[in-house]
Coordinates of C-alpha atoms in Angstrom, one line a residue:
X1 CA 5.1 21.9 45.6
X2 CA 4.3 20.4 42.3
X3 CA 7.9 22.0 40.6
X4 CA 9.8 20.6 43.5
X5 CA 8.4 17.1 43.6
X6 CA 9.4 17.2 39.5
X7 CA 13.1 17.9 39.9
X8 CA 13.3 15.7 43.2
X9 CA 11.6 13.1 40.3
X10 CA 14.4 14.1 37.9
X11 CA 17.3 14.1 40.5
X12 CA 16.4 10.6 42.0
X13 CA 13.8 8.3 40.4
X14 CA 15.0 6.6 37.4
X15 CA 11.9 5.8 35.6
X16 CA 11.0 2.3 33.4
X17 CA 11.4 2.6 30.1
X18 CA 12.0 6.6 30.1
X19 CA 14.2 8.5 28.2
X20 CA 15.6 10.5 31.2
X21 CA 16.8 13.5 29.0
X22 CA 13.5 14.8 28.4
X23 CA 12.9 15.3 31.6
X24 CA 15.8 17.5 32.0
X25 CA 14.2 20.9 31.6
X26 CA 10.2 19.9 31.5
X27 CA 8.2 18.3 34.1
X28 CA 7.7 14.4 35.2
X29 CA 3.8 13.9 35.1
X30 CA 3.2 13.3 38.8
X31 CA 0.0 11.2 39.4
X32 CA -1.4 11.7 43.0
X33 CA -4.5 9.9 43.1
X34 CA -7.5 8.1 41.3
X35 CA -10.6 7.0 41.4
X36 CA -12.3 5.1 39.7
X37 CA -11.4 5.1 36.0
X38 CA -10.0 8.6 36.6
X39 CA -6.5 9.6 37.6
X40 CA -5.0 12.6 38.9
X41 CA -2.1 15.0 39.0
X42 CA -0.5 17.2 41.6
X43 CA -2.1 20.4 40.1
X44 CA -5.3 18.3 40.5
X45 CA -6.0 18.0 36.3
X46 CA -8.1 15.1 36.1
X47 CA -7.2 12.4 33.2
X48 CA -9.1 9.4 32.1
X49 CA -6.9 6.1 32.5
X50 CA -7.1 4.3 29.2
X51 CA -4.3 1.9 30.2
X52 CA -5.5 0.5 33.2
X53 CA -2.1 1.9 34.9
X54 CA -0.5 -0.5 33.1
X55 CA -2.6 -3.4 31.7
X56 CA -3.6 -3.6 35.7
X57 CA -6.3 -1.8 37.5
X58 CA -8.9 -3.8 36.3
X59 CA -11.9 -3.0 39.4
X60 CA -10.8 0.8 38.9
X61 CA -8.8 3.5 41.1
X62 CA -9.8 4.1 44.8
X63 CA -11.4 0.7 46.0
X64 CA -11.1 1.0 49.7
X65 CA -12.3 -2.3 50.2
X66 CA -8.8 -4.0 48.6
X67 CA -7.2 -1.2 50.9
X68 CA -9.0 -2.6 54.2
X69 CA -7.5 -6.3 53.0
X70 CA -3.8 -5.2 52.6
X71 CA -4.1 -3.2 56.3
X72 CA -5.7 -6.1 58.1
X73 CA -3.5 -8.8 56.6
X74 CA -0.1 -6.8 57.3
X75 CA -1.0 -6.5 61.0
X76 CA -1.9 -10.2 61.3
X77 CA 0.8 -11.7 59.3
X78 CA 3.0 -8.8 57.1
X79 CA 5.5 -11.4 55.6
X80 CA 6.7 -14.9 55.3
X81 CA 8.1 -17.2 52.7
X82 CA 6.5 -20.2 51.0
X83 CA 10.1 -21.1 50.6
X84 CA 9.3 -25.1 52.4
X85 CA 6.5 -23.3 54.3
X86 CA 3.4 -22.0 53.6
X87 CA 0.6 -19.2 54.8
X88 CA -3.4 -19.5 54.8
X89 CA -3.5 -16.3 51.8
X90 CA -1.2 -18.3 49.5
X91 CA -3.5 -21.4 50.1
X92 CA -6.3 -20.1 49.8
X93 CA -5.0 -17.7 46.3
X94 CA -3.6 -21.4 44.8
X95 CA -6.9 -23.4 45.2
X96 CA -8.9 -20.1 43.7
X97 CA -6.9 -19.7 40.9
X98 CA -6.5 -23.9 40.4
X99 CA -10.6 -23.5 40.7
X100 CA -10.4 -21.3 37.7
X101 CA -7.7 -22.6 35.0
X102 CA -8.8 -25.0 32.8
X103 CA -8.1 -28.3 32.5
X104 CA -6.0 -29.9 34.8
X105 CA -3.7 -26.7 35.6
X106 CA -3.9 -27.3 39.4
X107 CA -0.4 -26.6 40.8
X108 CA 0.3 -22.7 41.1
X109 CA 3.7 -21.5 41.6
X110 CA 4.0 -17.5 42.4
X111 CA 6.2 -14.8 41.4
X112 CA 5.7 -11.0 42.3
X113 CA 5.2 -10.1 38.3
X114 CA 5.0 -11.0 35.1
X115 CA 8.1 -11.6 34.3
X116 CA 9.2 -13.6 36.9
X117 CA 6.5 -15.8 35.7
X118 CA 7.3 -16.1 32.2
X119 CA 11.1 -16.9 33.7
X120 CA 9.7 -19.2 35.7
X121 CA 7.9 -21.2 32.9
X122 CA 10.7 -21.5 30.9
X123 CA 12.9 -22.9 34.3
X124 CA 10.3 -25.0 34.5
X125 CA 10.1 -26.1 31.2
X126 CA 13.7 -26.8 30.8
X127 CA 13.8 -29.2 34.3
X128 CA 10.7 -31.0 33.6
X129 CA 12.2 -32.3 30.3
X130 CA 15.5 -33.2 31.6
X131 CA 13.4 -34.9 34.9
X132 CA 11.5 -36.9 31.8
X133 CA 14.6 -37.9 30.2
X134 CA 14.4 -35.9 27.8
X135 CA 17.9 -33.7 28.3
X136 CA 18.1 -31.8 25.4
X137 CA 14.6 -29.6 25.1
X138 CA 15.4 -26.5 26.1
X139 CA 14.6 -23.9 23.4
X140 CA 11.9 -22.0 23.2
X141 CA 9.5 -20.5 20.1
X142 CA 7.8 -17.3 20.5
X143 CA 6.5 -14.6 18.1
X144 CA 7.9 -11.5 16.7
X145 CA 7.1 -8.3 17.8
X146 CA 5.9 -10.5 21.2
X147 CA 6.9 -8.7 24.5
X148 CA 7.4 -11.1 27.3
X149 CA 9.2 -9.3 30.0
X150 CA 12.8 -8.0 30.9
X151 CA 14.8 -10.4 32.9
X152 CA 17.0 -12.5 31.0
X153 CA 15.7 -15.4 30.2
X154 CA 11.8 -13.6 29.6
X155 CA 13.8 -10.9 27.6
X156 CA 15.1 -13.6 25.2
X157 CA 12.0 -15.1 25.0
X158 CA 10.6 -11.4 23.6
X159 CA 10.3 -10.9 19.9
X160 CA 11.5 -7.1 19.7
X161 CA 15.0 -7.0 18.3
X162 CA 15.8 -3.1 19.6
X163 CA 14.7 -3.8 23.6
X164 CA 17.2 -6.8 23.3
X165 CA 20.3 -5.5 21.6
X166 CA 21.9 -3.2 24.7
X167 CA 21.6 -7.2 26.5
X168 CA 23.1 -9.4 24.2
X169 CA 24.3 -12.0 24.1
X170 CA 21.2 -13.3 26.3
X171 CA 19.8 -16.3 26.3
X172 CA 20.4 -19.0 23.9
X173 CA 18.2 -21.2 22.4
X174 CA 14.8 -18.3 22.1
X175 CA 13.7 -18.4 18.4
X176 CA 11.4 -16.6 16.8
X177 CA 8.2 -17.0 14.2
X178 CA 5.4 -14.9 12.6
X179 CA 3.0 -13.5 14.6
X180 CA -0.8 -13.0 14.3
X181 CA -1.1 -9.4 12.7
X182 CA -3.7 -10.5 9.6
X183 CA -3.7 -6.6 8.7
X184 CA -0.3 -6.9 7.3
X185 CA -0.3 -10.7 6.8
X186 CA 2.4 -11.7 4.1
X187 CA -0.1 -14.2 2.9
X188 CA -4.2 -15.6 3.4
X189 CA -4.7 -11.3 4.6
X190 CA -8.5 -12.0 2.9
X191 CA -9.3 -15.6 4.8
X192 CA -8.5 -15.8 9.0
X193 CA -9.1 -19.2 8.9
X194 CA -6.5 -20.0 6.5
X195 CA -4.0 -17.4 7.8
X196 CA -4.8 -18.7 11.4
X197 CA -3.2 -22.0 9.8
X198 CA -0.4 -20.9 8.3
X199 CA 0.6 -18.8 11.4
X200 CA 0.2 -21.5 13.7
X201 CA 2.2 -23.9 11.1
X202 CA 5.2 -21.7 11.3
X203 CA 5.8 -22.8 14.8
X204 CA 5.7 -26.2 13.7
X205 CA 8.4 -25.2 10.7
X206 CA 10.2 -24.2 13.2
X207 CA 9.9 -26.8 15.4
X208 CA 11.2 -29.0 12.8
X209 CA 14.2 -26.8 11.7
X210 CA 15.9 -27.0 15.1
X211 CA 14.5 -30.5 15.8
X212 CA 11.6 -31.6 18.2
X213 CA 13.9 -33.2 20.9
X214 CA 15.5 -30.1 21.2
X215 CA 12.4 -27.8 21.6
X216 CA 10.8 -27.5 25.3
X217 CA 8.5 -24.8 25.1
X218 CA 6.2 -22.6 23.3
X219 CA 5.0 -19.0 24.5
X220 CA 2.3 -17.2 23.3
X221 CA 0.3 -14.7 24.5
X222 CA -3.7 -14.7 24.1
X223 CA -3.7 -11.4 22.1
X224 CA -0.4 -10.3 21.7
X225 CA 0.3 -6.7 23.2
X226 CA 3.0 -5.6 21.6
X227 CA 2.6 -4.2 17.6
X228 CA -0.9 -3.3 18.9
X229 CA -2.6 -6.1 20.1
X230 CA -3.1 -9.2 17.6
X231 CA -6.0 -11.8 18.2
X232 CA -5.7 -15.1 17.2
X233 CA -7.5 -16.0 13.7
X234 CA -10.4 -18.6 14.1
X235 CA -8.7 -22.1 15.0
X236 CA -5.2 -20.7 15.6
X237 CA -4.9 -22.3 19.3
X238 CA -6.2 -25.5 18.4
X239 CA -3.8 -25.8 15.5
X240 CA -1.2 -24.8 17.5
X241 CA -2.2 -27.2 20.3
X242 CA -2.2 -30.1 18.4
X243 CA 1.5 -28.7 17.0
X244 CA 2.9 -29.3 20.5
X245 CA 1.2 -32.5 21.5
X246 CA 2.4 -34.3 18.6
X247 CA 6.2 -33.1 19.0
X248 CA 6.4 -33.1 22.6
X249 CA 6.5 -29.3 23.6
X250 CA 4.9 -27.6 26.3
X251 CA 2.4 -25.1 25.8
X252 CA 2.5 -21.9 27.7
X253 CA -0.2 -19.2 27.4
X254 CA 1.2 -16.0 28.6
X255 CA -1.4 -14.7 30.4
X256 CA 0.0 -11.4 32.3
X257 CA -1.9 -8.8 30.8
X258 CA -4.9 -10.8 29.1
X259 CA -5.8 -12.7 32.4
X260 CA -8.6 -11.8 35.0
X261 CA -11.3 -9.8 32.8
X262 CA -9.2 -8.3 30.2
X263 CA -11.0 -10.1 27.5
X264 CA -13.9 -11.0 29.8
X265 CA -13.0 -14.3 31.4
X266 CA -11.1 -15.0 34.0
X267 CA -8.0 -17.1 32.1
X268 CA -8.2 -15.9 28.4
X269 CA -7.4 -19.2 26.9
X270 CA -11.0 -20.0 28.1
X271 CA -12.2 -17.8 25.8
X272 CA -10.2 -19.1 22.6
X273 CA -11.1 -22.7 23.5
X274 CA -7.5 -23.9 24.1
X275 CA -6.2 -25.7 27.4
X276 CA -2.6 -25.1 27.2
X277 CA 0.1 -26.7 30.0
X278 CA 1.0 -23.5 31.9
X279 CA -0.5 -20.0 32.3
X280 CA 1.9 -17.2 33.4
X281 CA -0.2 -14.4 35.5
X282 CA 0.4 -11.2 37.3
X283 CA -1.2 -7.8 36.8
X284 CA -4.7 -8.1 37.3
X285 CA -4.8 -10.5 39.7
X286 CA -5.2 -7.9 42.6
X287 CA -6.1 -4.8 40.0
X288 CA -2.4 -3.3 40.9
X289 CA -3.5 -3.2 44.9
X290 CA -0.7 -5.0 45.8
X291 CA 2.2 -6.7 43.5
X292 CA 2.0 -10.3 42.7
X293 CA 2.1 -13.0 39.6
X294 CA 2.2 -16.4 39.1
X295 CA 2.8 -19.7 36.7
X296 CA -0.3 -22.1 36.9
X297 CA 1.1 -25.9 35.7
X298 CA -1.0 -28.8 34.9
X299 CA -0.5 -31.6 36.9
X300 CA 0.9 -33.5 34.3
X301 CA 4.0 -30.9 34.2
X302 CA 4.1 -31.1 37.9
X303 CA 3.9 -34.7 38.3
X304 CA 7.7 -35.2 38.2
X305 CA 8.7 -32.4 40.7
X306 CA 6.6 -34.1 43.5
X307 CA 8.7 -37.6 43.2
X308 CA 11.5 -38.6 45.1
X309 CA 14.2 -36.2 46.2
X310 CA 13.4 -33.8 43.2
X311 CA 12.8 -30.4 43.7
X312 CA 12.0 -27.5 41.2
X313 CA 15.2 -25.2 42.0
X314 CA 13.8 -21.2 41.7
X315 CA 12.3 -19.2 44.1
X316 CA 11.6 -15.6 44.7
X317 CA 11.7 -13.9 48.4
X318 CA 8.3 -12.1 48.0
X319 CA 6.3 -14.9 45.8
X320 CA 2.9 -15.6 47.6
X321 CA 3.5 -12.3 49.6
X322 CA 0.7 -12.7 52.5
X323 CA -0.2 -8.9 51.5
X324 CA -0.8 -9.7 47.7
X325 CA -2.0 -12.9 48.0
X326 CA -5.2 -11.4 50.8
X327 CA -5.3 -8.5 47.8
X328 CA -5.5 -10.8 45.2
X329 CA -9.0 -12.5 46.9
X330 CA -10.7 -9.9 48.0
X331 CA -10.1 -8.7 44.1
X332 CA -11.4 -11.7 42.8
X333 CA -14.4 -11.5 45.3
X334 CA -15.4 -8.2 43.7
X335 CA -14.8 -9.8 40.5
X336 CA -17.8 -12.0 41.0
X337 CA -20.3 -9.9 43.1
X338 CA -19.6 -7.1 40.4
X339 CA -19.3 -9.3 37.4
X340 CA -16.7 -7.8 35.9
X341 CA -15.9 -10.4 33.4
X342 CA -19.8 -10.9 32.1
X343 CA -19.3 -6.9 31.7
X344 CA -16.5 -6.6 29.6
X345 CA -18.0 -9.3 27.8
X346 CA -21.6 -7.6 27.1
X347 CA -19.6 -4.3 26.1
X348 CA -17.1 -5.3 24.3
X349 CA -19.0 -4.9 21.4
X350 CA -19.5 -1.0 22.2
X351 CA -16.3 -0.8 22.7
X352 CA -14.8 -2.1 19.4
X353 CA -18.0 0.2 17.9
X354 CA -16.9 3.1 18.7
X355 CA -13.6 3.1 18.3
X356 CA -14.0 2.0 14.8
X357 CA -15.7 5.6 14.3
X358 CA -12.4 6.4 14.1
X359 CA -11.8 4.4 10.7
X360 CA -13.0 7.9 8.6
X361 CA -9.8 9.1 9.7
X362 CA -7.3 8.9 6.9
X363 CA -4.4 8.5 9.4
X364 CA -6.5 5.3 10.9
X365 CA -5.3 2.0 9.2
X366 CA -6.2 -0.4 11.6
X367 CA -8.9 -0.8 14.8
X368 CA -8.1 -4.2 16.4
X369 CA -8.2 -6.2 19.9
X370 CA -10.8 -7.9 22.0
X371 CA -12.5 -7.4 25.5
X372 CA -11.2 -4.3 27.0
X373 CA -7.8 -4.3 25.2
X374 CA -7.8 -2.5 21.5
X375 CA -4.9 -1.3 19.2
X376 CA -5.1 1.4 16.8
X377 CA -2.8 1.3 14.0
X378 CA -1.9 4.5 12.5
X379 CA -0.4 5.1 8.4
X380 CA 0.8 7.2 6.1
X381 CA -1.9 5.5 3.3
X382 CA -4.7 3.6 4.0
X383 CA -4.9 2.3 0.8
X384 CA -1.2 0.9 0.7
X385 CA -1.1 0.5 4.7
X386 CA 2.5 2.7 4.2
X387 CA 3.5 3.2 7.8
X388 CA 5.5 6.3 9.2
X389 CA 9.4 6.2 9.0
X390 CA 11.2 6.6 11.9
X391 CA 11.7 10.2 11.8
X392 CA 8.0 10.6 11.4
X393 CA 7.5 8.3 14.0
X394 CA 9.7 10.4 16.5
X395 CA 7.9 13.7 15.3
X396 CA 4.3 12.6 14.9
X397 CA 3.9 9.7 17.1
X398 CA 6.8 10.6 20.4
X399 CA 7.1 14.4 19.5
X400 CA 3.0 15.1 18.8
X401 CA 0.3 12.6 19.5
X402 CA 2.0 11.0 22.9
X403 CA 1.7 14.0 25.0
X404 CA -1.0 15.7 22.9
X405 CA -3.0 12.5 24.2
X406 CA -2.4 13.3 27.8
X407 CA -2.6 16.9 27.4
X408 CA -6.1 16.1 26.6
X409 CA -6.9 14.5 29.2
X410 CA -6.6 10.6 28.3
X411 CA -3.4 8.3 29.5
X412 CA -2.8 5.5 27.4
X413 CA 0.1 4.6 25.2
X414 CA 1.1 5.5 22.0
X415 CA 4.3 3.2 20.7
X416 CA 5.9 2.1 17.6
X417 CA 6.9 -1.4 18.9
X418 CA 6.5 -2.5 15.7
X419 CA 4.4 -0.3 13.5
X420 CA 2.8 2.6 15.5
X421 CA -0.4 2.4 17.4
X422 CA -2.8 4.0 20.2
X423 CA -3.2 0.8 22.7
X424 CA -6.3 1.2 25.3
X425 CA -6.9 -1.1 28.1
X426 CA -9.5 1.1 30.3
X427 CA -10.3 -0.7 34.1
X428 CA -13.2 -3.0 33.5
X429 CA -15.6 -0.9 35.1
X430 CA -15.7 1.5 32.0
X431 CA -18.9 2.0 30.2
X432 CA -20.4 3.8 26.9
X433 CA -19.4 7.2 28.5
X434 CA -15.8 6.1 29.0
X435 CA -15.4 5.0 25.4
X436 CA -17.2 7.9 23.7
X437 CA -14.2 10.2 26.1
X438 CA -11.6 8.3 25.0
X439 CA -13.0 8.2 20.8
X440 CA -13.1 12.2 21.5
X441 CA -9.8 12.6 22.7
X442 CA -8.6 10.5 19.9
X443 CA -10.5 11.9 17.3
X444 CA -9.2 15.2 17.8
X445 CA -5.8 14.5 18.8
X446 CA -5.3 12.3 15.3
X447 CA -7.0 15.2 13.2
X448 CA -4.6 17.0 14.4
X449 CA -1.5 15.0 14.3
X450 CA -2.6 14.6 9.6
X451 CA -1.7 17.8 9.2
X452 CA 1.6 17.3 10.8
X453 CA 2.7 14.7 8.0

């Protein structure tokens, strides 16, 4: 059955972000089931998810309890618009998550993902300048090596150079400045604090290159994801805060994988201190139950869009899905009976522990992250941090340790967007046992994967 299901896989489902040709004479991975921090396959191998699905399945695999919602809500009400109308889930989801945001982030526009929320932010962005008067903000700063999503406008606003160039021309007016990777910081590497200034006074170099009345927006994850996840130095977000204030431009925390637990609060900006004017949201928000995301505005933003005849022109078919919406409270329901966020926050600490066993490796140059979401940077030298090429990153990192990894039993992601690293985003439910699996798994894929350079 299992051989079948892999051509008819082959044949018809064109996967995200796969190279289809190497599929062509070996089998897709098939995943059947999971439970709890487990997933499995259609020969019934057993595999620990270190990714979360993707960034996502933050209560775990198998909660029947978010299953029960999704049932009862499609037979009451399956689907309708909040296109000029609304529904008691999408109420109910908006106040919750205006209950949560900081500050005064109260008005809660949804998308079904991620990246519909990070294109509607910058939408947003653009229109509530020109409704100010102020007609010609409309670029937007971001960081390199910064993944933001795949529609047009998101996929401009992304800082990786190779994802964009089969696309081009996109966007105009996306610019790009250094990002918050101290390991390989060009300057300050020895002093965060001082490196958390200079990266967070690049934005407002670049701010004044193009000119502040032409600037609407800057985005900027919590930890960055992609190049192995990058935490902001000590003081980065109030710096950069204060950048935006005094020239006028809105800041917008992307929030789509670090929101709801990942880092052990419900809105990760909570936990840097920073209150910025919109959060983009998505993938946690139901644990992957049921599809939805979201753009939180402060009421300040919004304030303009609720005058007169104005009206803020976007909308997707499925935002506020009844489905997702009922998911997404009953998720955030277990949230706080389990407490969830208070334990990623009590094991973070483990977490970060044991992986940094890892640093007696010599092909370990790097252990970085926070909450539930660490990056592992691999070299060539730890002493010179000299990375792998890109025919040693084809080899060892695509060719060896990718599917060694899952061989072994652990799914997570192994990528050289940017310099090449083991990312690990478990479901929030993990504990000392999961991390010792997943430093195991590692350990003995990475000894391995030395004596291939």
């Amino acid at each position: 059955m299992s051989a079948d299901l892999s051509k008819t896989a082959y044949d018809h489902l064109w996967m995200h972000f796969t190279r289809m040709s190497s599929y062509e004479n070996a089998p897709v991975p098939t995943i059947t089931r999971g439970e709890g921090t487990y997933i499995y396959d259609t020969d019934g191998k057993k595999y620990l998810d270190g990714l979360a699905g993707l960034f996502v399945v933050q209560a775990g695999h198998g909660r029947r309890e978010l299953a029960e919602v999704a049932a009862k809500q499609a037979a009451e009400l399956a689907f309708f618009p909040v296109w000029s109308y609304a529904h008691p889930k999408a109420i109910e989801l908006a106040e919750r998550l205006a209950h949560y945001a900081p500050g005064d982030l109260n008005k809660v526009f949804f998308t079904t993902g991620g990246g519909e929320a990070v294109e509607t932010a910058w939408k947003l962005a653009k229109q509530y300048h020109k409704l100010t008067g102020n007609h010609t903000k409309y670029k937007v700063i971001s960081r390199a090596v910064a993944y933001h999503g795949t529609p047009q406008g998101a996929l401009s606003i992304t800082g990786l150079p190779a994802l964009k160039a089969p696309f081009e021309p996109l966007v105009p007016g996306a610019h790009k400045v250094p990002n918050t990777n101290i390991y390989r910081a060009p300057i300050h590497g020895d002093d965060p604090e001082a490196f958390g200034r200079w990266a967070a006074d690049q934005i407002e170099q670049q701010i004044l290159f193009e000119g502040p009345e032409t600037v609407a927006a800057v985005f900027l994850e919590p930890v960055q994801n992609a190049g192995g996840c990058f935490p902001p130095p000590p003081g980065y977000f109030q710096r950069v805060r204060e950048i935006c204030d005094r020239h006028g431009v809105l800041l917008v925390s992307d929030e789509v994988i670090c929101a709801f637990g990942r880092l052990g609060t419900m809105f990760a900006c909570d936990k840097f201190d920073y209150v910025p004017d919109i959060i983009t949201c998505a993938k946690g928000m139901t644990s992957g139950y049921s599809p939805i995301g979201a753009a939180i505005v402060s009421d300040r933003i919004a304030e303009p869009f609720y005058k007169q005849d104005n009206t803020f022109l976007h909308g997707y078919t499925f935002g506020g899905h009844p489905v997702s919406a009922a998911v997404a409270l009953a998720n955030l329901d277990l949230f706080e009976r389990e407490g969830l966020n208070q334990h990623v926050l009590a094991n973070e600490g483990a977490f970060l522990k044991t992986l940094q066993k890892l640093h007696d490796l010599p092909i370990v140059g790097d252990v970085r992250g926070n909450g539930f979401f660490y990056g592992i940077e691999l070299v060539k030298d730890k002493v010179t941090k000299e990375s792998f090429d890109d025919e040693e990153s084809e080899r060892i990192l695509y060719g060896f340790v990718s599917k060694k990894l899952f061989e072994e039993g652990l799914y997570c992601r192994a990528d050289d967007r940017g310099d090449p690293v083991i990312q690990l985003s478990p479901p929030l439910i993990s504990d000392q046992s999961t991390f010792d699996e997943i430093e195991q798994i590692i350990r003995t894929v990475l000894t391995e994967a030395w004596t291939k350079l």
